[in-house]
Amino acid sequence: MDASAIIDSLNDKQRLAVSAPNRATLVLAGAGSGKTRVLVHRIAWHLLINRLAPHNILAVTFTNKAANEMRGRLENLLGISVRAMWIGTFHGLAHRLLRQHAKQAKLPDAFQVMDSDDQLRIIKRLLKNMNLDEEKWPPKQVQWFINGHKEEGHRARHLPEPGDPFQRQMRAIYLAYEEFCDRSGLVDFAELLLRAHETLRDNADLLQFYRQRFQQVLVDEFQDTNTVQYAWLRLLTEESNNLFIVGDDDQSIYGWRGAKVENLHHFQRHYPDHQVIRLEQNYRSTGHILSAANHLIANNENRLGKELWTEAKDGEPLAVYAAFNEQDEAYFAVEKIKQWISDGGLRSETAILYRSNAQSRQFEERLMTVGMPYRVYGGLRFFERQEIKNALAYLRLAANRGDDASFERIVNTPTRGLGVKTLDDLRNLARAQNCSLWQAAQLTAAQTQGSSRGLNALKAFLKLIEDLAALQANETLGDIVKYTIEHSGLLDYYRQEKQERGEARAENLSELINAAKSFDAADNPQNLGLLDLFLAHAALEAGEAQGQSEQDCVQLMTLHAAKGLEFKLVFIVGLEDGLFPAQSALLDPGRLQEERRLCYVGLTRAMQKLYLSYAESRRLYGKETFPRPSRFIREIPPHLLQEIRLRGQIDRPTAPAPTFAAGSPTRPSGSFRIGQTVRHAKFGEGVVLQCEGSGAQERVQVNFRDTGLKWLIVVLAKLEG
DNA sequence: GGTAAACACCTTTTT
DNA sequence: GGTGTTTACC
């Protein structure tokens, strides 16, 4: 394979990026401009043209999916395996680093990774220990505080002692949390990043080693990096300047969880010699869709600047549908999808995108009634299910008796007569002795006289865990997991649980056994315990929400989840001020801009046809609301939009949307129908929402497009309609 | 220890 | 309004 094979299939800008000289490079890659392609080909270029070995390259992504895709495409392009190459997520790579250098990282060899759920449990336990009221110190907020500081690179001891008593207490909790994690050998997600950074920073020889090893560092979705992630990258590349980043400031939608778009600006300052390459040719969408997206995003400030273009045709205008209410909106979308199918399209080519998960319900119900298969993204993933987490907790406790979090989780699951009383005694003893719950349990079992129910149960539990631990020394991973699930009593416990749910859980448990049997740690070649790696894998890669759904189905997801995907037919629904943009963003210019970028991401998912919809009336938290159409619709030039009606003044033929009957009944006797479009001399155009009274008392409530809700006396208002 | 009633919550989410 | 979680009671 030679250079031409890497270069030929690319456009000029992509070539420029792939063959760029070895110095800091920023590729501003617009949506659908082939950014993964550039990354993959750039790596191939290093291997074939610059003669680098695979282990000289570090490629970082945010999700496992992106990492897997990159590796797959690379191997496809090169026709060889690139196992020696470090391709992975920030967290995965940090984990790998820490495992290999646990000593320098000041971590126990068998340290365990915990997910945010584990973290929250620990915080709750800690608050109880410290006698703090959860009302006053909400665990979620504590978690947010701790993670926020870790992502900024701050340890509790680095924080100045605040005067504010609330902050001071927060800091104290953070300190206690760190202490607990250290003692239990537990590492949370943010800790992986922070610890990896500190380890390199504080071990000169290690840093030198990796700086020499990673001659090229490539980063995907750079706009999503947080402070520590960027600091870590900088540490590795500030000498060589060989940092190749791909990103799009217009698609930065994770500011709320610590991502810093500013890192793009920092990069330009920290690497003064850098080059910038813009990928602006879009291969995904029609001209009209792109034009709409460009106009929308032009309303944002401080952009690095970029305008997408395409050689594709303009295509159809974007359709805008003003639904009567949320059910009507769902009805509309599903009708259009039915049409798409009958025109020969696939369900899997269509996606309904919404701002918040709660919105999926209406669409699911509608899809269900018409019997159309669909798939909702999001929700609990495999390794996050409680039965799985319980099974893992047994494995972890047996592997590491100091893991109090796991101890708490399973000591009485399935129930074995270890109630609140016994546990409280254990916790008190553990605190008094400053030891783990496990040690406290051992002490109790050894010292307490008699044979109360609780004591026997405790002894049995200790024995069980010891047995499981003995097993771990000798058996294969698959057998360890199998035996653990069976002998812990979990399998029986879930089997006898009510019907379907129990069955599903038992099934998941056997799926876990399968996963263990086929777990292949080849990607992590050190001679570390396979079980430890498996457990870390479970935390770092939570798996899919649903199993392989091979079926051709309509795709439902949040706009966030849609990033990186594309569909021929896209619906962006709930385009209402207060919903999208979200209520809390309306008054904050910074957050409003992020909402706009989210909308931009949504628009650019569509390849052929895009529907935008909003409801004129929506039930929100049990209350009827009359939102106004989203400002984002107004930011798209009218000539790109086409208003669609299924109903309205013309006629509403066969299908009165089911909800009209369910809502307030229309009054055939009155002069106006609900949903009817009317015109007022002063207020302009609007839609009738409610009618009441008759004759001189007849009043109608109208939602005017420009001025919002008004009640009008019919005989006075001179409404046309 | 398991169930029902009361209660809080209500963007977005990957690792 | 709907859901998930804590509390109260048997």
XYZ file of C-alpha atoms (C1' of nucleotides) in Angstrom:
746
model
C 0.000 0.000 0.000
C 1.349 3.426 -0.872
C 0.493 7.034 -0.323
C -2.019 7.184 -3.118
C -4.220 4.595 -1.469
C -4.469 6.758 1.600
C -4.962 9.988 -0.258
C -6.906 9.214 -3.400
C -10.357 8.954 -1.946
C -10.119 12.289 -0.145
C -11.020 15.825 -1.094
C -8.414 18.575 -1.113
C -8.959 19.770 2.417
C -9.021 16.267 3.784
C -5.752 15.559 2.001
C -4.245 18.652 3.449
C -5.159 17.462 6.912
C -4.050 13.865 6.413
C -0.680 14.834 4.998
C -0.084 17.862 7.204
C 3.448 18.340 8.506
C 4.182 17.099 11.995
C 3.178 19.929 14.209
C 0.194 20.939 16.236
C -2.834 20.786 13.984
C -6.413 21.781 14.478
C -8.887 20.323 12.045
C -12.148 22.213 12.289
C -14.453 19.588 10.956
C -18.051 20.517 10.283
C -20.883 18.052 10.574
C -20.768 15.392 7.916
C -17.441 16.559 6.546
C -15.640 13.254 7.028
C -13.794 13.818 10.262
C -13.442 10.175 11.281
C -12.175 9.507 7.817
C -9.502 12.141 8.245
C -8.434 10.745 11.597
C -8.199 7.212 10.301
C -6.317 8.209 7.188
C -4.008 10.433 9.182
C -3.011 7.489 11.334
C -2.487 5.370 8.238
C -0.312 8.144 6.865
C 1.877 8.074 9.952
C 2.263 4.332 9.746
C 2.959 4.035 6.042
C 4.551 7.297 5.039
C 6.170 8.502 8.232
C 7.117 4.949 9.132
C 5.872 5.105 12.669
C 5.171 1.916 14.550
C 1.631 1.404 15.838
C 2.792 1.798 19.417
C 4.051 5.302 18.639
C 0.519 6.508 18.191
C -2.067 7.514 20.745
C -5.611 8.103 19.552
C -8.218 9.365 21.992
C -12.002 9.491 21.764
C -14.852 10.064 24.177
C -16.929 6.972 23.706
C -16.084 3.330 23.342
C -18.202 3.274 20.244
C -16.071 5.908 18.550
C -12.877 4.152 19.599
C -14.061 0.823 18.264
C -15.165 2.391 15.044
C -11.835 4.076 14.569
C -9.904 0.898 15.156
C -12.200 -1.036 12.871
C -11.929 1.415 10.031
C -8.193 1.635 10.419
C -7.734 -2.103 10.275
C -10.028 -2.180 7.325
C -8.010 0.402 5.493
C -4.648 -1.132 6.284
C -5.656 -4.760 6.207
C -3.653 -5.461 9.351
C -4.344 -5.594 13.052
C -3.249 -2.586 15.072
C -3.478 -4.064 18.529
C -0.336 -2.391 19.737
C -1.822 1.003 19.120
C -3.367 2.821 22.022
C -6.797 3.734 20.741
C -9.401 4.350 23.352
C -11.418 6.693 25.459
C -9.805 9.151 27.817
C -11.050 7.069 30.702
C -10.049 3.753 29.193
C -6.527 4.945 28.459
C -6.170 6.556 31.846
C -7.253 3.304 33.411
C -4.679 1.406 31.404
C -1.978 3.793 32.491
C -2.939 3.482 36.127
C -3.057 -0.314 36.006
C 0.388 -0.437 34.513
C 1.834 2.014 36.975
C -0.326 1.446 40.011
C 2.649 1.911 42.269
C 3.618 5.307 40.919
C -0.049 6.244 40.924
C -0.169 5.306 44.624
C -2.971 2.879 44.025
C -3.326 -0.718 45.164
C -2.715 -3.243 42.391
C -6.274 -4.466 42.523
C -7.935 -1.051 42.574
C -11.449 -1.043 41.199
C -13.289 1.408 38.994
C -16.723 2.479 40.135
C -19.457 4.063 38.101
C -21.498 7.116 39.079
C -24.141 4.975 40.693
C -21.588 3.416 43.022
C -20.218 6.848 43.696
C -23.582 8.206 44.713
C -24.175 5.330 47.108
C -20.853 5.945 48.749
C -21.622 9.606 49.171
C -24.948 8.805 50.785
C -23.306 6.404 53.185
C -20.659 8.975 53.972
C -23.224 11.640 54.733
C -24.895 9.286 57.164
C -21.591 8.545 58.814
C -20.902 12.219 59.192
C -24.369 12.806 60.587
C -25.246 15.219 57.842
C -28.789 15.766 56.709
C -29.409 14.782 53.099
C -31.894 17.614 52.842
C -29.199 20.118 53.500
C -26.437 18.330 51.619
C -28.121 16.674 48.674
C -25.978 13.690 47.636
C -26.364 14.610 43.967
C -25.021 18.044 44.651
C -22.118 16.645 46.628
C -21.345 14.335 43.741
C -21.480 17.250 41.344
C -19.191 19.239 43.606
C -16.608 16.482 43.852
C -16.602 15.595 40.163
C -16.590 19.217 39.154
C -13.487 19.894 41.191
C -11.733 16.760 40.073
C -12.360 17.657 36.453
C -10.828 21.025 37.125
C -7.830 19.289 38.627
C -8.555 20.297 42.221
C -8.080 17.957 45.143
C -9.960 18.739 48.327
C -6.732 19.735 50.043
C -6.046 22.223 47.254
C -9.262 24.058 47.835
C -8.845 27.101 50.016
C -10.613 26.853 53.333
C -13.768 28.757 52.476
C -15.391 31.195 54.849
C -18.827 30.131 53.740
C -19.910 27.324 56.099
C -21.724 25.483 53.334
C -18.656 25.415 51.133
C -16.533 24.458 54.082
C -18.725 21.472 54.790
C -18.662 20.500 51.114
C -14.916 20.550 51.185
C -14.922 18.397 54.314
C -17.177 15.846 52.618
C -14.892 15.841 49.602
C -11.927 15.159 51.902
C -13.744 12.322 53.634
C -14.761 10.907 50.281
C -11.199 10.856 49.014
C -10.086 9.164 52.183
C -12.789 6.552 51.871
C -11.926 5.801 48.244
C -8.248 5.474 49.050
C -8.940 3.077 51.871
C -11.319 0.973 49.798
C -9.175 0.964 46.664
C -11.920 2.581 44.631
C -11.503 4.990 41.760
C -14.325 6.988 40.199
C -14.434 8.229 36.619
C -13.092 11.686 37.272
C -10.416 10.195 39.488
C -9.117 8.101 36.597
C -8.404 11.267 34.645
C -7.065 13.293 37.515
C -4.876 10.495 38.832
C -3.506 9.731 35.372
C -2.566 13.356 34.983
C -0.912 13.571 38.390
C 0.968 10.340 37.855
C 2.580 11.562 34.673
C 3.173 14.995 36.069
C 4.896 13.753 39.212
C 7.000 10.970 37.728
C 9.547 12.518 35.439
C 10.881 9.238 34.080
C 7.417 7.951 33.329
C 6.502 11.140 31.584
C 9.671 11.013 29.565
C 8.966 7.454 28.575
C 5.507 8.207 27.285
C 6.539 11.401 25.588
C 9.047 9.430 23.601
C 6.699 6.613 22.944
C 3.718 8.614 21.733
C 5.186 10.509 18.858
C 1.773 11.365 17.569
C -1.296 12.110 19.635
C -4.670 12.405 17.905
C -7.890 13.523 19.534
C -11.444 13.244 18.305
C -14.257 15.613 19.358
C -11.776 17.931 20.997
C -14.465 20.496 21.789
C -15.746 18.066 24.420
C -12.527 17.874 26.444
C -12.584 19.099 30.011
C -9.789 20.763 31.906
C -7.911 17.668 33.123
C -8.210 15.916 29.818
C -6.635 18.843 28.061
C -3.944 19.182 30.739
C -3.101 15.515 30.234
C -2.818 15.924 26.475
C -0.661 18.956 26.940
C 1.643 17.146 29.298
C 2.251 14.510 26.657
C 2.699 16.829 23.705
C 4.032 20.173 24.846
C 7.549 19.214 23.860
C 6.858 17.528 20.574
C 3.948 19.713 19.504
C 2.602 16.663 17.735
C -0.984 17.059 18.798
C -3.539 16.570 16.074
C -7.007 17.530 17.152
C -10.301 17.283 15.345
C -13.313 19.138 16.560
C -16.162 21.484 15.874
C -16.909 24.338 18.214
C -20.408 24.525 16.764
C -21.127 21.034 18.011
C -20.041 21.608 21.570
C -23.079 20.462 23.542
C -21.569 19.138 26.752
C -20.578 22.358 28.470
C -22.993 21.519 31.277
C -20.923 18.543 32.289
C -17.572 20.198 32.280
C -16.540 20.241 28.626
C -14.622 23.383 27.806
C -14.937 24.723 24.276
C -12.384 27.247 25.457
C -9.827 24.489 25.147
C -9.931 25.150 21.422
C -8.793 28.684 22.123
C -6.249 27.528 24.697
C -4.853 25.139 22.154
C -4.251 27.961 19.729
C -2.443 29.919 22.388
C -0.436 27.039 23.842
C 0.717 25.760 20.469
C 1.577 28.995 18.687
C 3.064 27.158 15.746
C -0.162 25.319 14.996
C -1.962 25.077 11.713
C -5.718 25.172 11.176
C -7.509 23.219 8.500
C -11.211 23.630 7.890
C -13.349 20.844 6.536
C -16.456 22.539 5.256
C -17.686 20.372 2.471
C -20.619 18.377 3.707
C -21.461 14.979 2.239
C -24.613 14.353 4.153
C -27.397 16.855 3.724
C -29.282 18.691 1.036
C -28.530 22.340 0.290
C -31.605 23.653 2.054
C -30.894 21.720 5.219
C -27.336 23.000 5.309
C -28.406 26.521 4.579
C -30.862 26.401 7.461
C -28.164 25.084 9.774
C -25.703 27.756 8.673
C -28.206 30.533 9.241
C -29.165 29.232 12.633
C -25.640 28.880 13.955
C -24.673 32.292 12.604
C -26.607 33.699 15.567
C -23.911 32.463 17.934
C -20.969 34.580 18.952
C -17.280 33.823 19.298
C -17.311 31.092 16.726
C -14.092 29.981 15.178
C -15.898 30.411 11.908
C -16.906 27.812 9.393
C -19.631 27.501 6.821
C -20.782 24.219 5.424
C -21.409 23.786 1.730
C -22.401 20.925 -0.482
C -22.478 19.834 -4.053
C -25.806 18.168 -3.423
C -29.092 19.570 -4.659
C -31.153 21.982 -2.587
C -33.766 19.347 -1.912
C -37.121 20.014 -0.330
C -37.669 22.881 2.055
C -37.772 22.119 5.765
C -41.324 21.378 6.782
C -42.736 23.078 9.854
C -45.748 21.635 11.569
C -47.711 23.488 14.205
C -49.343 20.725 16.164
C -52.414 21.338 18.243
C -50.908 19.527 21.194
C -48.282 16.918 21.925
C -50.470 14.011 20.850
C -51.182 15.679 17.574
C -47.472 16.184 17.129
C -46.840 12.490 17.599
C -49.725 11.665 15.319
C -48.250 13.879 12.633
C -44.755 12.426 12.808
C -45.995 8.860 12.703
C -48.258 9.632 9.737
C -45.280 11.023 7.867
C -43.202 7.988 8.724
C -45.969 5.725 7.468
C -45.890 7.684 4.264
C -42.115 7.326 4.069
C -42.422 3.559 4.472
C -45.107 3.250 1.855
C -42.870 5.209 -0.491
C -40.316 2.485 -0.056
C -38.222 3.904 2.786
C -36.896 2.001 5.757
C -37.945 2.663 9.309
C -34.320 2.662 10.394
C -33.691 5.628 8.122
C -35.967 7.759 10.230
C -35.346 9.383 13.576
C -37.415 11.415 15.994
C -35.208 13.745 18.004
C -36.338 15.501 21.158
C -34.796 17.675 23.824
C -35.707 15.628 26.857
C -36.322 11.946 27.379
C -39.782 12.472 28.807
C -40.965 13.529 25.380
C -40.502 10.060 23.951
C -43.709 8.797 25.517
C -46.196 10.377 23.136
C -44.307 9.022 20.182
C -43.972 5.580 21.666
C -47.678 5.401 22.356
C -48.544 6.476 18.861
C -46.037 4.080 17.303
C -47.394 1.329 19.442
C -51.001 1.924 18.403
C -50.129 1.783 14.742
C -47.916 -1.221 15.403
C -44.719 0.223 14.054
C -41.460 -1.127 15.502
C -39.287 1.466 17.153
C -36.237 1.731 19.324
C -35.681 4.224 22.099
C -32.079 5.074 22.892
C -31.003 5.823 26.420
C -32.017 4.245 29.653
C -30.315 1.607 31.719
C -27.492 -0.211 30.059
C -26.462 -3.783 30.623
C -23.834 -3.320 33.291
C -25.979 -0.764 35.086
C -28.822 -3.150 35.822
C -29.247 -3.939 39.470
C -28.972 -7.706 39.119
C -25.724 -7.287 37.213
C -24.358 -4.791 39.681
C -25.239 -7.099 42.538
C -23.438 -9.992 40.928
C -20.416 -7.795 40.264
C -20.463 -6.639 43.872
C -20.046 -10.251 45.030
C -17.113 -10.645 42.695
C -15.587 -7.432 43.889
C -16.017 -8.049 47.558
C -14.467 -11.479 47.218
C -11.584 -9.957 45.271
C -11.129 -7.055 47.626
C -12.499 -7.473 51.131
C -11.931 -3.783 51.847
C -14.570 -2.718 49.347
C -17.185 -1.351 51.709
C -19.398 -0.157 48.904
C -19.806 -3.679 47.573
C -20.210 -5.019 51.093
C -23.113 -2.690 51.748
C -24.683 -3.534 48.470
C -24.918 -7.272 48.865
C -24.595 -8.088 52.524
C -28.342 -8.572 52.627
C -29.139 -9.179 48.982
C -30.708 -11.632 48.632
C -32.123 -11.168 52.094
C -30.417 -13.368 54.594
C -31.602 -11.917 57.867
C -29.007 -9.218 58.247
C -31.235 -6.346 59.158
C -30.767 -2.731 60.061
C -29.706 -3.545 63.592
C -26.883 -5.916 62.714
C -25.634 -3.593 60.020
C -25.704 -0.541 62.222
C -23.617 -2.378 64.781
C -21.146 -3.295 62.070
C -20.915 0.258 60.804
C -20.363 1.601 64.279
C -17.698 -0.942 64.993
C -15.992 -0.228 61.684
C -15.973 3.465 62.420
C -14.696 2.979 65.948
C -11.915 0.669 64.801
C -11.296 2.650 61.640
C -11.452 -0.553 59.680
C -13.475 -1.966 56.821
C -16.938 -3.418 57.247
C -15.509 -6.775 56.372
C -13.039 -6.630 59.221
C -15.751 -5.418 61.529
C -17.890 -8.372 60.502
C -15.022 -10.751 61.180
C -14.442 -9.243 64.578
C -18.099 -9.491 65.424
C -18.335 -13.089 64.305
C -15.259 -14.041 66.298
C -16.041 -12.224 69.506
C -19.766 -12.288 69.991
C -21.137 -15.100 72.070
C -24.242 -17.089 71.422
C -26.023 -17.884 68.219
C -28.566 -15.226 67.492
C -30.169 -15.251 64.071
C -28.198 -12.241 62.936
C -24.915 -13.700 64.083
C -25.456 -16.973 62.274
C -26.440 -15.172 59.149
C -23.328 -13.053 59.378
C -21.102 -16.080 59.782
C -22.724 -17.719 56.794
C -22.142 -14.601 54.741
C -18.479 -14.445 55.696
C -18.063 -18.074 54.784
C -19.765 -17.524 51.439
C -17.446 -14.700 50.474
C -14.396 -16.650 51.594
C -15.490 -19.562 49.443
C -15.978 -17.302 46.464
C -12.564 -15.804 47.024
C -10.935 -19.225 47.146
C -12.563 -19.948 43.843
C -11.120 -16.874 42.239
C -7.640 -18.203 42.742
C -8.195 -21.363 40.748
C -11.056 -21.243 38.305
C -11.514 -19.646 34.900
C -13.310 -16.348 34.710
C -16.461 -17.879 33.299
C -16.647 -20.458 36.073
C -15.935 -17.888 38.751
C -18.821 -15.763 37.605
C -21.118 -18.730 37.143
C -20.409 -20.131 40.565
C -20.704 -16.731 42.192
C -24.099 -16.057 40.685
C -25.402 -19.463 41.669
C -23.995 -19.700 45.166
C -24.698 -16.166 46.217
C -28.352 -17.046 45.894
C -28.895 -14.234 43.404
C -30.097 -16.510 40.656
C -32.744 -18.156 42.803
C -33.688 -14.827 44.274
C -34.434 -13.302 40.895
C -36.011 -16.443 39.516
C -38.718 -16.342 42.128
C -39.330 -12.659 41.574
C -42.593 -11.870 39.886
C -42.964 -13.295 36.427
C -41.509 -11.326 33.610
C -39.164 -9.092 35.464
C -37.615 -11.976 37.347
C -37.169 -13.956 34.185
C -35.503 -11.063 32.426
C -33.144 -10.625 35.338
C -32.238 -14.280 35.508
C -31.608 -14.089 31.799
C -29.342 -11.086 32.236
C -27.380 -12.998 34.825
C -26.726 -15.844 32.459
C -25.807 -13.271 29.868
C -23.228 -12.013 32.339
C -21.787 -15.512 32.561
C -21.517 -15.569 28.786
C -19.831 -12.205 28.776
C -17.295 -13.483 31.291
C -16.649 -16.646 29.317
C -15.919 -14.750 26.162
C -14.107 -11.891 27.827
C -10.881 -11.396 26.035
C -8.339 -9.176 27.682
C -6.055 -9.156 24.682
C -6.350 -5.427 24.523
C -4.681 -5.284 27.912
C -1.706 -7.528 27.679
C -0.204 -7.129 31.124
C -0.286 -10.072 33.430
C -2.939 -8.586 35.625
C -5.808 -10.490 37.066
C -8.368 -11.213 34.400
C -11.122 -10.713 36.935
C -9.920 -7.216 37.795
C -9.896 -6.331 34.139
C -13.328 -7.759 33.636
C -14.702 -5.725 36.507
C -13.066 -2.573 35.207
C -14.458 -3.312 31.787
C -17.921 -3.545 33.295
C -17.560 -0.078 34.782
C -15.899 1.563 31.833
C -18.035 0.084 29.123
C -21.565 -0.140 30.345
C -22.751 -1.820 27.172
C -25.821 -1.239 25.106
C -29.166 -0.321 26.546
C -30.939 -2.974 24.559
C -29.622 -6.103 23.033
C -29.012 -6.361 19.357
C -32.251 -5.176 17.862
C -31.769 -6.355 14.334
C -35.220 -5.249 13.407
C -35.837 -2.366 11.082
C -37.175 0.232 13.479
C -37.827 3.913 13.886
C -35.136 5.565 15.988
C -36.118 7.675 18.989
C -33.493 9.604 20.921
C -32.501 12.872 22.479
C -30.681 15.421 20.387
C -27.602 14.782 22.489
C -27.668 11.097 21.714
C -27.976 11.847 18.009
C -24.608 13.502 17.733
C -22.475 11.685 15.224
C -25.412 9.891 13.598
C -27.296 10.554 10.380
C -30.742 9.701 9.039
C -32.499 10.270 5.771
C -35.670 11.467 7.437
C -35.475 13.450 10.651
C -38.076 14.976 12.954
C -37.023 17.564 15.482
C -39.978 17.865 17.794
C -41.039 20.079 20.657
C -39.489 23.202 19.179
C -40.956 25.514 21.762
C -39.405 28.209 23.886
C -39.052 26.669 27.315
C -38.637 23.161 26.008
C -36.118 23.694 23.281
C -34.385 25.977 24.087
C -34.860 24.692 27.627
C -36.486 26.963 30.147
C -33.375 27.392 32.217
C -31.351 28.501 29.199
C -33.696 31.288 28.163
C -32.123 33.943 30.335
C -28.522 32.847 30.108
C -26.862 33.833 26.828
C -24.128 31.237 27.216
C -26.522 28.391 27.737
C -28.783 29.652 25.018
C -25.893 29.395 22.625
C -25.314 25.817 23.690
C -28.975 25.073 23.019
C -28.546 26.614 19.605
C -25.577 24.382 18.924
C -27.722 21.464 19.995
C -30.296 22.525 17.460
C -27.542 22.823 14.886
C -26.482 19.276 15.668
C -30.086 18.195 15.177
C -30.523 19.929 11.846
C -27.307 18.501 10.471
C -28.376 14.930 11.247
C -30.828 15.020 8.345
C -29.797 13.828 4.919
C -32.917 14.276 2.823
C -35.975 15.481 4.631
C -36.369 17.408 7.820
C -39.547 18.112 9.781
C -39.663 20.649 12.572
C -42.648 20.652 14.837
C -44.034 22.363 17.886
C -47.223 22.095 19.842
C -49.489 25.017 20.519
C -50.589 23.451 23.731
C -48.592 21.015 25.786
C -49.168 19.250 29.072
C -46.108 19.799 31.171
C -45.819 18.458 34.723
C -49.550 17.975 34.747
C -50.325 21.514 33.731
C -51.579 22.722 30.422
C -49.118 25.178 28.895
C -49.294 27.258 25.763
C -45.713 27.627 24.674
C -44.525 29.832 21.888
C -42.774 28.399 18.878
C -39.039 28.162 19.417
C -36.932 31.144 18.494
C -34.769 28.708 16.602
C -37.503 28.320 14.002
C -37.557 32.067 13.553
C -33.805 32.100 13.072
C -34.144 29.996 9.957
C -34.934 32.109 6.878
C -38.595 31.712 5.891
C -37.796 30.849 2.316
C -36.270 27.582 3.523
C -39.380 26.668 5.464
C -42.707 25.327 4.408
C -45.664 25.206 6.725
C -47.496 21.932 6.756
C -51.028 21.303 7.837
C -52.880 18.131 8.380
C -55.851 20.060 9.685
C -56.835 23.671 9.950
C -58.941 25.930 7.854
C -58.899 23.839 4.721
C -60.318 20.682 6.112
C -59.558 17.889 8.422
C -60.561 14.889 6.413
C -60.459 11.396 7.775
C -58.591 11.505 11.004
C -59.457 13.901 13.736
C -56.415 13.428 15.902
C -57.488 11.203 18.761
C -56.818 13.862 21.286
C -59.375 16.387 20.234
C -62.023 14.219 21.750
C -59.987 13.609 24.858
C -59.268 17.253 25.524
C -61.865 19.913 26.023
C -64.709 19.095 23.674
C -65.293 21.427 20.797
C -68.611 23.209 20.758
C -70.246 22.741 17.440
C -72.681 25.516 18.307
C -69.935 28.161 18.600
C -68.484 30.127 15.752
C -64.996 28.718 16.012
C -63.442 25.330 16.248
C -60.512 24.460 18.466
C -57.413 24.294 16.365
C -58.804 26.673 13.817
C -56.484 29.354 12.495
C -57.870 32.859 12.810
C -56.713 36.361 12.001
C -57.083 39.454 14.138
C -56.592 42.963 12.833
C -54.158 43.889 15.555
C -52.737 40.616 16.880
C -52.276 38.894 13.555
C -52.588 35.179 13.036
C -53.280 32.684 15.782
C -54.890 29.424 16.667
C -58.067 28.919 18.659
C -57.432 26.942 21.826
C -60.633 27.196 23.819
C -64.197 28.366 23.293
C -66.812 29.158 25.881
C -70.171 30.828 26.236
C -72.369 31.783 23.354
C -73.954 34.851 21.840
C -72.639 38.049 23.371
C -70.841 36.030 26.041
C -68.997 33.860 23.589
C -65.272 34.033 24.229
C -62.377 32.297 22.557
C -58.824 31.849 23.699
C -56.362 32.351 20.889
C -52.647 31.675 20.814
C -51.305 34.408 18.549
C -48.064 33.680 16.843
C -46.532 36.984 17.818
C -48.276 38.111 20.954
C -49.138 34.851 22.649
C -52.292 33.962 24.547
C -55.375 36.190 24.545
C -59.008 35.774 25.522
C -61.311 37.589 23.097
C -65.049 38.353 23.059
C -66.152 37.023 19.735
C -68.701 39.710 18.890
C -66.177 42.466 19.556
C -62.974 40.999 18.245
C -63.807 40.788 14.567
C -61.886 37.617 14.069
C -61.493 36.344 10.582
C -61.250 32.647 10.135
C -38.873 -7.861 55.414
C -42.224 -6.888 52.175
C -45.872 -3.999 50.699
C -48.604 0.410 50.024
C -48.861 5.188 50.718
C -46.641 9.480 50.806
C -43.241 12.275 48.727
C -40.001 14.634 45.744
C -38.622 15.452 41.276
C -38.899 17.084 36.533
C -32.851 18.878 30.847
C -29.114 16.902 28.368
C -25.095 11.775 29.881
C -20.466 9.134 28.866
C -16.968 7.414 31.197
C -48.921 13.778 35.101
C -45.855 10.188 35.720
C -42.033 8.014 37.834
C -38.795 6.595 41.066
C -37.648 6.723 46.010
C -38.301 7.014 50.790
C -41.231 6.172 54.696
C -44.820 3.849 57.528
C -46.990 0.105 58.695
C -48.351 -4.703 59.052
